[in-house]
PDB file of C-alpha atoms in Angstrom:
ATOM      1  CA  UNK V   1      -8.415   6.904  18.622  1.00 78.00           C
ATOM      2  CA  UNK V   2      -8.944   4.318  15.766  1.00 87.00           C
ATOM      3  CA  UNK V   3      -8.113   5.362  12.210  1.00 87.00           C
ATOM      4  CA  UNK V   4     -10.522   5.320   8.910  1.00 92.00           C
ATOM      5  CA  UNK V   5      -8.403   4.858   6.238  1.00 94.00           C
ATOM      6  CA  UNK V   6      -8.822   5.056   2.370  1.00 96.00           C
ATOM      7  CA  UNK V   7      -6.321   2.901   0.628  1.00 96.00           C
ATOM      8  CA  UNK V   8      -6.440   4.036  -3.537  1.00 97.00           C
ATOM      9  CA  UNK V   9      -4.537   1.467  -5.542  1.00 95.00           C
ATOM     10  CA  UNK V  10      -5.221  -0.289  -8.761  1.00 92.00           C
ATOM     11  CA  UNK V  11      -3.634  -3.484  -7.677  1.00 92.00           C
ATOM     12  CA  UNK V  12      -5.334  -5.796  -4.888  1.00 92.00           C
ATOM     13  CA  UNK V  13      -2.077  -7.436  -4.047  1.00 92.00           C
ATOM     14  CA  UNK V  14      -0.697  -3.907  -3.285  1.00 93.00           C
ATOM     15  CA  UNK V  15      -4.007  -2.900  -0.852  1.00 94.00           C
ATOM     16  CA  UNK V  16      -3.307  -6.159   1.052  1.00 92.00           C
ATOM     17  CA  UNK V  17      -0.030  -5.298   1.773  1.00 90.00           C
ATOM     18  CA  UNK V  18      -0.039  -2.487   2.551  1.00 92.00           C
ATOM     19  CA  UNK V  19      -3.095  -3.412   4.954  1.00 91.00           C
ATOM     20  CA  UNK V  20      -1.048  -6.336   6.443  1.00 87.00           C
ATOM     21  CA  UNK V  21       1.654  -3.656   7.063  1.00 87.00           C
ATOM     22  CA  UNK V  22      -0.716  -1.190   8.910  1.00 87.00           C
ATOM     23  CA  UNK V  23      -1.344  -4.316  11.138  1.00 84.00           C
ATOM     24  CA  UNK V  24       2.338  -5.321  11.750  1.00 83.00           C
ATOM     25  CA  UNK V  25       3.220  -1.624  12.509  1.00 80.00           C
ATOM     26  CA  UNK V  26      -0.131  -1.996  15.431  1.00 80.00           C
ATOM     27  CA  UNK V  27      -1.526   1.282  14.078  1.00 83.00           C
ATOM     28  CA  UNK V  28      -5.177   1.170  15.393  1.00 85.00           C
ATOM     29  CA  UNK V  29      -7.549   0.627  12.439  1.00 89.00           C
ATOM     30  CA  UNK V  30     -11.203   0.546  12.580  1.00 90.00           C
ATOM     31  CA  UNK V  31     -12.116   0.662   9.195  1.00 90.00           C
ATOM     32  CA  UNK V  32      -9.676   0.282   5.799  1.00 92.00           C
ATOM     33  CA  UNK V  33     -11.964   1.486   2.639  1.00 94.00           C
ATOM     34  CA  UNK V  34     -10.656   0.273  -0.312  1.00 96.00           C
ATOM     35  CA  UNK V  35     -10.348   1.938  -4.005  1.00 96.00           C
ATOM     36  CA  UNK V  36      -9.144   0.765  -7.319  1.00 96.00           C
ATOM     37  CA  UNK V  37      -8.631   4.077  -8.707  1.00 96.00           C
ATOM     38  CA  UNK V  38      -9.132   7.927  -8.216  1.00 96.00           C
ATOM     39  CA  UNK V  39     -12.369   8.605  -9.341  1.00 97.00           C
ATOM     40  CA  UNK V  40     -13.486   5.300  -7.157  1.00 97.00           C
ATOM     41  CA  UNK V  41     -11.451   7.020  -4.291  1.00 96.00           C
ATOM     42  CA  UNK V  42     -13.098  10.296  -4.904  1.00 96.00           C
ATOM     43  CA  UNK V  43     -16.491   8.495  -4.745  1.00 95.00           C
ATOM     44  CA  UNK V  44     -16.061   6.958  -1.017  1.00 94.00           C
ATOM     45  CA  UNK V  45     -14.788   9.894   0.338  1.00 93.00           C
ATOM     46  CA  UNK V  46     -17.678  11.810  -0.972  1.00 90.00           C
ATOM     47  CA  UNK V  47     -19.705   8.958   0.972  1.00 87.00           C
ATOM     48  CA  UNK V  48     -17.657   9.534   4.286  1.00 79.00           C
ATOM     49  CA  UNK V  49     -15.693  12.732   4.081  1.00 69.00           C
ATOM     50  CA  UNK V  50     -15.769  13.458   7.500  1.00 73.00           C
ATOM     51  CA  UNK V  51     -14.962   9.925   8.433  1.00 85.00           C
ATOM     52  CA  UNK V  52     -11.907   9.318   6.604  1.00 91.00           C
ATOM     53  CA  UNK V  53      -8.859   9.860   8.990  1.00 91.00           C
ATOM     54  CA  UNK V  54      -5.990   9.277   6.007  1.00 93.00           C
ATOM     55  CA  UNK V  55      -6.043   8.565   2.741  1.00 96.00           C
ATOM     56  CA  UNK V  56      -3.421   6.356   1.214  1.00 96.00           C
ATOM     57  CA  UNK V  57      -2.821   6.667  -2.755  1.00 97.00           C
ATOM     58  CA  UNK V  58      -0.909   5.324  -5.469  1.00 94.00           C
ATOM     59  CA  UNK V  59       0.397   7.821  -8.624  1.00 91.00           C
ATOM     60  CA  UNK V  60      -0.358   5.666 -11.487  1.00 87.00           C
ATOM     61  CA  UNK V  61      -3.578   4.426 -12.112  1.00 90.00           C
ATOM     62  CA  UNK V  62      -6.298   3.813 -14.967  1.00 89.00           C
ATOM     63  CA  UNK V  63      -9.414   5.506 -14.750  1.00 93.00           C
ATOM     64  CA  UNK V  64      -8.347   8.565 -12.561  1.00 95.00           C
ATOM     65  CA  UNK V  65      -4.748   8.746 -11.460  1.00 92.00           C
ATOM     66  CA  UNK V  66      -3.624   9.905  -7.930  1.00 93.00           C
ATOM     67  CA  UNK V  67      -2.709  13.571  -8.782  1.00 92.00           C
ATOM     68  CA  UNK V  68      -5.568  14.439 -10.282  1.00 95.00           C
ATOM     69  CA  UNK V  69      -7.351  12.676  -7.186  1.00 96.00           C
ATOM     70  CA  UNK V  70      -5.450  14.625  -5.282  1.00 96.00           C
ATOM     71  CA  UNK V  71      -5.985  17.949  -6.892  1.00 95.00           C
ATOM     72  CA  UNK V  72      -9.402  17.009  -6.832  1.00 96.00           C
ATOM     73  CA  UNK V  73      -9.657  16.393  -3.479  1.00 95.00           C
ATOM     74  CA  UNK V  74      -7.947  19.762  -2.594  1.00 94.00           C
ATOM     75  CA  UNK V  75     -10.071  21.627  -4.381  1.00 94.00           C
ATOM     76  CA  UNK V  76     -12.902  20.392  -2.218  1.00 92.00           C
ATOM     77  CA  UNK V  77     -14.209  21.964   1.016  1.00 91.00           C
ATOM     78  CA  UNK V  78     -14.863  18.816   2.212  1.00 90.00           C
ATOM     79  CA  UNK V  79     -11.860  16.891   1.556  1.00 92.00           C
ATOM     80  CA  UNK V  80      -9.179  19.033   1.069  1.00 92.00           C
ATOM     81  CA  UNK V  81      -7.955  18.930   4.922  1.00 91.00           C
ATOM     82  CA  UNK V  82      -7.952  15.025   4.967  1.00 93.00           C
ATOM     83  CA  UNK V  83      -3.840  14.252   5.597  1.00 93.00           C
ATOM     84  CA  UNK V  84      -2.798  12.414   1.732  1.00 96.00           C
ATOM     85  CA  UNK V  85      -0.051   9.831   1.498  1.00 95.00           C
ATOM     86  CA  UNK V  86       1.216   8.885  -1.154  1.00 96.00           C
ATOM     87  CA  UNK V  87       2.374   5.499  -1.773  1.00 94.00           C
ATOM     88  CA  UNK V  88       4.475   4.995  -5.322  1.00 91.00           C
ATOM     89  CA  UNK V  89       7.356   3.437  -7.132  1.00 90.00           C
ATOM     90  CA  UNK V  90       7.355   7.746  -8.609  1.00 82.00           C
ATOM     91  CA  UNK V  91      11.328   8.456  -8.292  1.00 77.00           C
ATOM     92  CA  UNK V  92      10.966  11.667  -9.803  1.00 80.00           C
ATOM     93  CA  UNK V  93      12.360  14.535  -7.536  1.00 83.00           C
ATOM     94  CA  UNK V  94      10.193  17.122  -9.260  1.00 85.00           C
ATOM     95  CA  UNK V  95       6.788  15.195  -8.769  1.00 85.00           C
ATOM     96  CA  UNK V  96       8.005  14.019  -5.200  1.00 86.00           C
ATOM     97  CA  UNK V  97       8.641  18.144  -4.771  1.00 88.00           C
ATOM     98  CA  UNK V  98       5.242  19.386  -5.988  1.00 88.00           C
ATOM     99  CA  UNK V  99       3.550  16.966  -4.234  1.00 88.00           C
ATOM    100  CA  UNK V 100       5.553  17.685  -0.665  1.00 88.00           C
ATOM    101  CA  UNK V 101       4.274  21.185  -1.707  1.00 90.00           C
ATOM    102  CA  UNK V 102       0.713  20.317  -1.255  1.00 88.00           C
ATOM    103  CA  UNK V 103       1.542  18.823   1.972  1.00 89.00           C
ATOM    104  CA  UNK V 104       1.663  15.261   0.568  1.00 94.00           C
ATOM    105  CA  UNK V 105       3.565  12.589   2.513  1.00 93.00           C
ATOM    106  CA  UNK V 106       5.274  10.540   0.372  1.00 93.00           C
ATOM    107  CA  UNK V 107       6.958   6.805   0.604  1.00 93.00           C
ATOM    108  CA  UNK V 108       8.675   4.745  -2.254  1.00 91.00           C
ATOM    109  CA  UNK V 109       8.009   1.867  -2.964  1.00 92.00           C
ATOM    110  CA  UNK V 110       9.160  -1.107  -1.434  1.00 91.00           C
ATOM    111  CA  UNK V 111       8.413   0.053   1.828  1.00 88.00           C
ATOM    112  CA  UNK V 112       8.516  -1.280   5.053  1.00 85.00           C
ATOM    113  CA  UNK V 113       5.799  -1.142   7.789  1.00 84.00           C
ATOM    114  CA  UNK V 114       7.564   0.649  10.182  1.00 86.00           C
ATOM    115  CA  UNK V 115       7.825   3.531   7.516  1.00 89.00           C
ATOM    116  CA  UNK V 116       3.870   2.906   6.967  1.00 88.00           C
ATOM    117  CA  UNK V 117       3.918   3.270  10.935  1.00 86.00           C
ATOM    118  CA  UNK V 118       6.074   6.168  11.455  1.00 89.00           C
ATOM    119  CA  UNK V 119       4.794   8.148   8.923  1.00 90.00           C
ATOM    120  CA  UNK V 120       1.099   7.920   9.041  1.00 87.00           C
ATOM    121  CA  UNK V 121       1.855   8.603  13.040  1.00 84.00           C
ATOM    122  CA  UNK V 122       3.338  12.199  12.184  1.00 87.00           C
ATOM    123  CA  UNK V 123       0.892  12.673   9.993  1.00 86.00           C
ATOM    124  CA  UNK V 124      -1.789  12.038  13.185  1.00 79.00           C
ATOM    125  CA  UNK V 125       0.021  13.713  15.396  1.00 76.00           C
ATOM    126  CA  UNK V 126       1.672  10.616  16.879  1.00 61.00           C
ATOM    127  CA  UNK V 127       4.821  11.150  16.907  1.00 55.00           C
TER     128      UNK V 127
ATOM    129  CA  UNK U   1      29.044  -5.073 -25.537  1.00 42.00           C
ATOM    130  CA  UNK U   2      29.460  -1.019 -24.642  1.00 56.00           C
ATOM    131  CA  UNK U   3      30.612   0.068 -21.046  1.00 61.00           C
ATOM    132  CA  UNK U   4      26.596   1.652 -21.848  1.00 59.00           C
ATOM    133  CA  UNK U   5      24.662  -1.342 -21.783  1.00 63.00           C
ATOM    134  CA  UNK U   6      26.857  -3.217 -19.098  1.00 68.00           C
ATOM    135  CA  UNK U   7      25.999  -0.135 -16.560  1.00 84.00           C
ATOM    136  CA  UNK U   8      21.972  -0.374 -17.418  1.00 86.00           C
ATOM    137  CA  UNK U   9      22.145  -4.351 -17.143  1.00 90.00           C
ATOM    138  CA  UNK U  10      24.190  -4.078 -13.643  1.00 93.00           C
ATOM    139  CA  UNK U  11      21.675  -1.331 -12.927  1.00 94.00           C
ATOM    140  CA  UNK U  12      18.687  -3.499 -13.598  1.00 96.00           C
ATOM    141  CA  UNK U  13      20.302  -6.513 -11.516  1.00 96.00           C
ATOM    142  CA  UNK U  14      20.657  -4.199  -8.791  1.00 96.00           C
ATOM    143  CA  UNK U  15      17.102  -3.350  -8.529  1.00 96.00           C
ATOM    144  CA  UNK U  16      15.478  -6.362  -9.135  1.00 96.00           C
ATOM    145  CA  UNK U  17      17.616  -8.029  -6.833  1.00 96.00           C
ATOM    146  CA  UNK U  18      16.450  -5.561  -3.811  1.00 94.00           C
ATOM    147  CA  UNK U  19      12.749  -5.507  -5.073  1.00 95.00           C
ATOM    148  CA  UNK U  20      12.064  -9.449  -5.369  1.00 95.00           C
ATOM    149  CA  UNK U  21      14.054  -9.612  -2.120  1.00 93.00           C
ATOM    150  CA  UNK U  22      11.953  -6.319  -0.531  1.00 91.00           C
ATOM    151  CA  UNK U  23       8.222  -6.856  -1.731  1.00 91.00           C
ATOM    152  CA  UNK U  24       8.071 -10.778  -2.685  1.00 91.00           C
ATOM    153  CA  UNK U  25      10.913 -11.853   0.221  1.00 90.00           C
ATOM    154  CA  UNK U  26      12.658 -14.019  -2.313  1.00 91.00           C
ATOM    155  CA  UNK U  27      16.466 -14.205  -3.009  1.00 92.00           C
ATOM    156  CA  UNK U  28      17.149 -14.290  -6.129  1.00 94.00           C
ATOM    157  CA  UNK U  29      21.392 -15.020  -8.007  1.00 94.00           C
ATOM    158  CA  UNK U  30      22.411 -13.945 -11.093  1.00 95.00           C
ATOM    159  CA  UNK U  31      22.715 -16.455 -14.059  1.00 94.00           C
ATOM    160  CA  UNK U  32      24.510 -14.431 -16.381  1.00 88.00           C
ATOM    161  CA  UNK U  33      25.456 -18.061 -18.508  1.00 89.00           C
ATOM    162  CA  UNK U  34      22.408 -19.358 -18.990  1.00 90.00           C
ATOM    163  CA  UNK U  35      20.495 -18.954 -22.238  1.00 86.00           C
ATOM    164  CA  UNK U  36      17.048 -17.434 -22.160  1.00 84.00           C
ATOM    165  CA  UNK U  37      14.216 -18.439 -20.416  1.00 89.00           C
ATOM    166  CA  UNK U  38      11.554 -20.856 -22.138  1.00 87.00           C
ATOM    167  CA  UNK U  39       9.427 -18.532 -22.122  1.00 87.00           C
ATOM    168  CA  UNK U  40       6.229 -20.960 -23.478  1.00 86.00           C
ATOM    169  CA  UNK U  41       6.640 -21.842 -19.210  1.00 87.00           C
ATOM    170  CA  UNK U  42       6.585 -18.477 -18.116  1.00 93.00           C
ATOM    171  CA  UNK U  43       4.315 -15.617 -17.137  1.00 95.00           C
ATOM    172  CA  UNK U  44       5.154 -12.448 -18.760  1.00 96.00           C
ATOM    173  CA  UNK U  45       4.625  -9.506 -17.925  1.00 96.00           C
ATOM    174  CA  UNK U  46       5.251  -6.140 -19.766  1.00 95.00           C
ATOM    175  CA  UNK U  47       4.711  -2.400 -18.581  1.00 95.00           C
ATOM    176  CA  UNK U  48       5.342   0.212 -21.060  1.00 94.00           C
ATOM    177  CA  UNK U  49       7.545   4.041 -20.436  1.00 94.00           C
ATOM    178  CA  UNK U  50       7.527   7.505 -22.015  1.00 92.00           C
ATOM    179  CA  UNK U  51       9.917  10.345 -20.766  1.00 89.00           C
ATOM    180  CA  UNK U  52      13.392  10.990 -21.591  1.00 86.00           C
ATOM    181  CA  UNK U  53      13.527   7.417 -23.248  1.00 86.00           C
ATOM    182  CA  UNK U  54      10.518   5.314 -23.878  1.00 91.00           C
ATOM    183  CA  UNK U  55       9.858   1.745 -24.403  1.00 93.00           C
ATOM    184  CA  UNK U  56       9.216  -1.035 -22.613  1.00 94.00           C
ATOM    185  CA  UNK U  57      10.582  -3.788 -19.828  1.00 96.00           C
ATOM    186  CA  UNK U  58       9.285  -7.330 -19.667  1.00 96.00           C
ATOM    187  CA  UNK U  59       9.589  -9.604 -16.640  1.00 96.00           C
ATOM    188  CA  UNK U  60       9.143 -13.353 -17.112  1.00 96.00           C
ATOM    189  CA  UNK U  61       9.044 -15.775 -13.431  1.00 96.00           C
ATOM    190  CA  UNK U  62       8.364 -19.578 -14.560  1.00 95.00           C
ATOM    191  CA  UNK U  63       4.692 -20.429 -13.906  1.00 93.00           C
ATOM    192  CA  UNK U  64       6.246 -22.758 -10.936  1.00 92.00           C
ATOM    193  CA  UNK U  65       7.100 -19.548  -8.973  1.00 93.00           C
ATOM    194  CA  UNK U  66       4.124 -17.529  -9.096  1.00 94.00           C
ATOM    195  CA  UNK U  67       1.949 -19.301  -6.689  1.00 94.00           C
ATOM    196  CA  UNK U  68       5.247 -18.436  -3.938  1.00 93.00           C
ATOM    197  CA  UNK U  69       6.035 -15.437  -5.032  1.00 94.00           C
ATOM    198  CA  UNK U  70       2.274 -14.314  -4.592  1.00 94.00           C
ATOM    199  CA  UNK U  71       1.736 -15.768  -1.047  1.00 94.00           C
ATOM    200  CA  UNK U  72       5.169 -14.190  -0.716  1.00 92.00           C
ATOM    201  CA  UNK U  73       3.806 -10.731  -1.324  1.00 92.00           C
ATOM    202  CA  UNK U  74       0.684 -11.181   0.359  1.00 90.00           C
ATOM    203  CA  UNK U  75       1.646 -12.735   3.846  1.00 86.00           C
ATOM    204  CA  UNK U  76      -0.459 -15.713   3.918  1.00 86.00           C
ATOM    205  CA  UNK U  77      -0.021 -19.176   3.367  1.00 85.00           C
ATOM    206  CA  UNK U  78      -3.113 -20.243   1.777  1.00 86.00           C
ATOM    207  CA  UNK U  79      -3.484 -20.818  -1.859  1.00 89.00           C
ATOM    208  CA  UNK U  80      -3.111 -17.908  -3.844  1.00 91.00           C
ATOM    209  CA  UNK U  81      -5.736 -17.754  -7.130  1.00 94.00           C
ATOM    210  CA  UNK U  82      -4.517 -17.503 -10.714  1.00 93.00           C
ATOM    211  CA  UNK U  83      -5.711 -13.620 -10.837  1.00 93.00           C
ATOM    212  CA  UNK U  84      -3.704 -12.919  -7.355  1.00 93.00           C
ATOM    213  CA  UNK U  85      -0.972 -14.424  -8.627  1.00 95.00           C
ATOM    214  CA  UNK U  86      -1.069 -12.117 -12.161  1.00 95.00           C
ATOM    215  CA  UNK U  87      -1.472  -9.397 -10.384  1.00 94.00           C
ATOM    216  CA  UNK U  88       1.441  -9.772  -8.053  1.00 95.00           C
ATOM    217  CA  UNK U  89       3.802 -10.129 -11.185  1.00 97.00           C
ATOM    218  CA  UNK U  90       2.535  -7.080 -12.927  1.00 96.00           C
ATOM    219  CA  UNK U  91       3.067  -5.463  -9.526  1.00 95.00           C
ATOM    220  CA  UNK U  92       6.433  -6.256  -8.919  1.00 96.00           C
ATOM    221  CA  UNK U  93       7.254  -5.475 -12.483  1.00 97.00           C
ATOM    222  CA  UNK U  94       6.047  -2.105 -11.721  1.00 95.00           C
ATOM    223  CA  UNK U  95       7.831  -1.486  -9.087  1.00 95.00           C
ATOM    224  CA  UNK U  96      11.047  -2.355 -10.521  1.00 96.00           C
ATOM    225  CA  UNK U  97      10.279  -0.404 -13.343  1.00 95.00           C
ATOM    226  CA  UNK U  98       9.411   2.593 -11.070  1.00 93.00           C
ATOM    227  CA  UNK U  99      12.916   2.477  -9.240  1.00 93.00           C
ATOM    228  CA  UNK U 100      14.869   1.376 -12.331  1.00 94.00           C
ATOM    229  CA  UNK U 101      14.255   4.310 -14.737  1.00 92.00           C
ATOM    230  CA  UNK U 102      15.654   7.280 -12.395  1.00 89.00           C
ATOM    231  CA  UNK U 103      18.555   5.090 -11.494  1.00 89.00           C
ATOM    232  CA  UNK U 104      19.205   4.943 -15.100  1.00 89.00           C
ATOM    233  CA  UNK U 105      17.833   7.953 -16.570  1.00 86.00           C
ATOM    234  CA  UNK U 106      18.672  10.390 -13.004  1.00 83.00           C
ATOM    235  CA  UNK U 107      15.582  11.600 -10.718  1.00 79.00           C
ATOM    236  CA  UNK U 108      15.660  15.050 -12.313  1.00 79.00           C
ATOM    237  CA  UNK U 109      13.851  13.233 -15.446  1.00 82.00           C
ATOM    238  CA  UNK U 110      10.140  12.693 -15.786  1.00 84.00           C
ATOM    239  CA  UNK U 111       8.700   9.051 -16.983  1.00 88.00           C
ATOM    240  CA  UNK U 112       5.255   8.432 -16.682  1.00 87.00           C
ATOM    241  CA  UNK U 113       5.079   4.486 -16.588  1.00 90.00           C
ATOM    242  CA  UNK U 114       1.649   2.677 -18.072  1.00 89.00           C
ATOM    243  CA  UNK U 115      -0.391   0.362 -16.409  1.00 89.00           C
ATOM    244  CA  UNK U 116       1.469  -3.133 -16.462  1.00 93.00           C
ATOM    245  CA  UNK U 117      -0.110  -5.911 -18.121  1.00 94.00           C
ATOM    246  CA  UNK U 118       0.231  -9.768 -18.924  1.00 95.00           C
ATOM    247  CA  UNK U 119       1.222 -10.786 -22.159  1.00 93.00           C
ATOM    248  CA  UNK U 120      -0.425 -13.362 -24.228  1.00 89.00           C
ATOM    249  CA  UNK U 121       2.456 -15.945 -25.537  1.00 79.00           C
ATOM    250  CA  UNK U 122       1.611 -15.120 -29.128  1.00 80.00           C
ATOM    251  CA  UNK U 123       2.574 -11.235 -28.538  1.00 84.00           C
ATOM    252  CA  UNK U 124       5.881 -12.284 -26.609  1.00 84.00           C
ATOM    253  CA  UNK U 125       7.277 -13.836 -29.455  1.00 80.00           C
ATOM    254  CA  UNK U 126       6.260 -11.004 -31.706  1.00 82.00           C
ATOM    255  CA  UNK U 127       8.139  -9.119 -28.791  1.00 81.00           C
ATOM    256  CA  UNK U 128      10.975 -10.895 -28.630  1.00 78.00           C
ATOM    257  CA  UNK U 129      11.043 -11.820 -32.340  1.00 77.00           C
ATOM    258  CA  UNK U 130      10.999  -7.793 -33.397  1.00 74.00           C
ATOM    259  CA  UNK U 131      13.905  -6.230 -31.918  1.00 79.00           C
ATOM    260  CA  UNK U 132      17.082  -6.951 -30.070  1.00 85.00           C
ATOM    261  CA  UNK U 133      16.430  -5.226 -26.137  1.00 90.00           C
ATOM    262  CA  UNK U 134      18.798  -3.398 -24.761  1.00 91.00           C
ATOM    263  CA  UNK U 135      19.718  -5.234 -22.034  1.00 92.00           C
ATOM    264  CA  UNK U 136      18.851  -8.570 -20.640  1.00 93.00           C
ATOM    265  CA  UNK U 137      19.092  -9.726 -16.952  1.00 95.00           C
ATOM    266  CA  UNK U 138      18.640 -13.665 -15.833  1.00 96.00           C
ATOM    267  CA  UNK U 139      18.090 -14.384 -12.201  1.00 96.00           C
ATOM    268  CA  UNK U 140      17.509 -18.115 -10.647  1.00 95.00           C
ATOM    269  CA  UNK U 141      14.977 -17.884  -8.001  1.00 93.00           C
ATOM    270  CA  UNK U 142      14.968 -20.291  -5.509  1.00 85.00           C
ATOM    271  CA  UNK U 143      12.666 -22.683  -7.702  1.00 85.00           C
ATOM    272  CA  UNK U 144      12.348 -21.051 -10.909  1.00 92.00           C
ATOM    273  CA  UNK U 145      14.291 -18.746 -12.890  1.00 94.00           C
ATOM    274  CA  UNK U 146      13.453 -14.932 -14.170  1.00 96.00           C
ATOM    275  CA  UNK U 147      14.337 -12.885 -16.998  1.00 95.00           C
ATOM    276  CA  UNK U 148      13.730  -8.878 -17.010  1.00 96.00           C
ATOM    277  CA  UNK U 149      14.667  -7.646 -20.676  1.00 95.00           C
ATOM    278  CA  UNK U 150      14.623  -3.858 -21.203  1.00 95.00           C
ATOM    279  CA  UNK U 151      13.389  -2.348 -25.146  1.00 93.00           C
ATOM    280  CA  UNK U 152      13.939   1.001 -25.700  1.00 90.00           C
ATOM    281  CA  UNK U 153      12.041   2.385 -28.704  1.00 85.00           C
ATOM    282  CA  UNK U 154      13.855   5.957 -29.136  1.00 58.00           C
ATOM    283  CA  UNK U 155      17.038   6.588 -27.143  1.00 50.00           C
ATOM    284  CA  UNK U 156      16.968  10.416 -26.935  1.00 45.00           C
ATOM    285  CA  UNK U 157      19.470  12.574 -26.161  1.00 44.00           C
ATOM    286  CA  UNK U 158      22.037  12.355 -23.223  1.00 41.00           C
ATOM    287  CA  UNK U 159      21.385   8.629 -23.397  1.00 44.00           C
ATOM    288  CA  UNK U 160      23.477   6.229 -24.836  1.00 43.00           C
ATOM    289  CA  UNK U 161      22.668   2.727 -24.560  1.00 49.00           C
ATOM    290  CA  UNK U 162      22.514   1.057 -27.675  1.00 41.00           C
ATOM    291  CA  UNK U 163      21.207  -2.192 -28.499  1.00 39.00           C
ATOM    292  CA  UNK U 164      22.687  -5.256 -27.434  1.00 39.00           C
ATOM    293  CA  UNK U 165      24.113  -7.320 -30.303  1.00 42.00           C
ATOM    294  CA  UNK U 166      24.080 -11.484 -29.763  1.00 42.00           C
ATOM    295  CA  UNK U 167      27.182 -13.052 -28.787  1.00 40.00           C
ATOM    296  CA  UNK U 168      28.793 -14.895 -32.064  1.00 40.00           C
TER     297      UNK U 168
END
């Protein structure tokens, strides 16, 4: 089945590749909503909370960064089954850890697309 | 030059090297001879740090570059615009940032990293004017050249770098 897929990153450049990475790995899109920020992110998946399939997020942000998204987002009926992955430069073991802990996937970046592929397939139930 | 200061300057070849090579598919070789850049030719980019040291790292790619580098980043082959091709350095600059503070600092510590921005030229000077950084990296590109010069405001403890002094 197609994905819906929330992509949460300040920086456009970023959102396109990791979109043009989603379509090297062939991973089935059928929509890729777009967010510059947390609270943005937050807003969308209010919109379409049962539509959203993944959501993709960066750590550091203006506005709203992606933990607090996150902890948002877990704290909500609504959204806090929706599979999270994490997408940062964060090389901090304890962050990584707390966020594994909330059943975050996590990749660093620079990334590759099969990593975007193999990942987000586990996450589906792909594997 | 202290043993210190060599290890964070190899340390911030290292990952530059594999991040303009990973994210913007260019190879980059170090010029380790060559003066600075001019940077009135550049784009500059600067993204700020707090955590077991703070200050700041600056990345300057001659304005030549970006347009590559940007396309680079973004797959396509199509002119890239002048805000594409800003945000692509203060991405990259971000990401080496990201990766280069646990390599230097270990991944036990905590930094939280600022949002990266682009530096007027008026405030690089002040920059660059203000303090000697504490280490300096120079990288040709394959048309264009690269500097990535790391301030640190407080050194606290456990680290040791010190500033770098100009050669006589």
């Amino acid at each position: 089945m197609p994905l819906n897929i929330l992509i949460v990153d300040d920086s456009a450049v970023m959102r396109s590749m990791i979109l043009k990475s989603l379509r090297m790995a062939d991973l089935d899109i059928e929509a890729a909503h777009q967010a510059t920020n947390g609270l943005e992110g937050l807003s969308i998946l209010n919109a379409h909370p049962i539509d959203i399939d993944i959501v993709i997020v960066d750590i550091n942000m203006p506005v709203m960064n992606g933990e607090e998204m996150i902890q948002r987002m877990k704290e909500n009926e609504k959204t806090k089954n929706i599979p999270i992955l994490v997408i940062s430069t964060e090389g901090s073991q304890i962050r990584k850890e707390a966020l594994r802990r909330q059943g975050v996937a996590f990749i660093h970046k620079p990334f590759s697309p099969e990593q975007i592929r193999d990942t987000m397939n586990a996450m589906v139930g792909r594997t | 030059m202290t043993d210190q200061i060599a290890e964070a300057k190899e340390t911030i070849y290292q990952v530059a090297e594999d991040v303009l090579e990973k994210l913007a598919f260019l190879f980059s070789f170090r010029e380790e001879e060559r003066g600075p850049m001019d940077y009135g030719s550049a784009v500059v980019a600067s993204v700020s740090f707090t955590g077991q040291f703070k200050g700041r790292l600056l990345m300057a790619v001659s304005s030549e570059m970006l347009p590559e580098l940007a396309a680079n980043m973004l797959g396509i082959e199509e002119e890239t615009s002048p805000e594409e091709q800003r945000d692509a350095l203060k991405e990259l600059i971000n990401v080496i940032c990201g990766n280069l503070l646990p390599e230097i600092a270990g991944r036990k510590q905590l930094f939280n990293v600022n949002t990266p921005r682009i530096l007027p030229s008026g405030e690089i000077e002040a920059i660059i004017s203000d303090k000697n950084p504490a280490a300096t990296a120079k990288l040709a590109l394959e048309e264009g050249q690269c500097d990535l010069i790391l301030y640190l405001d407080d050194a606290g403890p456990g680290v040791s770098l010190e500033p770098e002094t100009p050669e006589p």
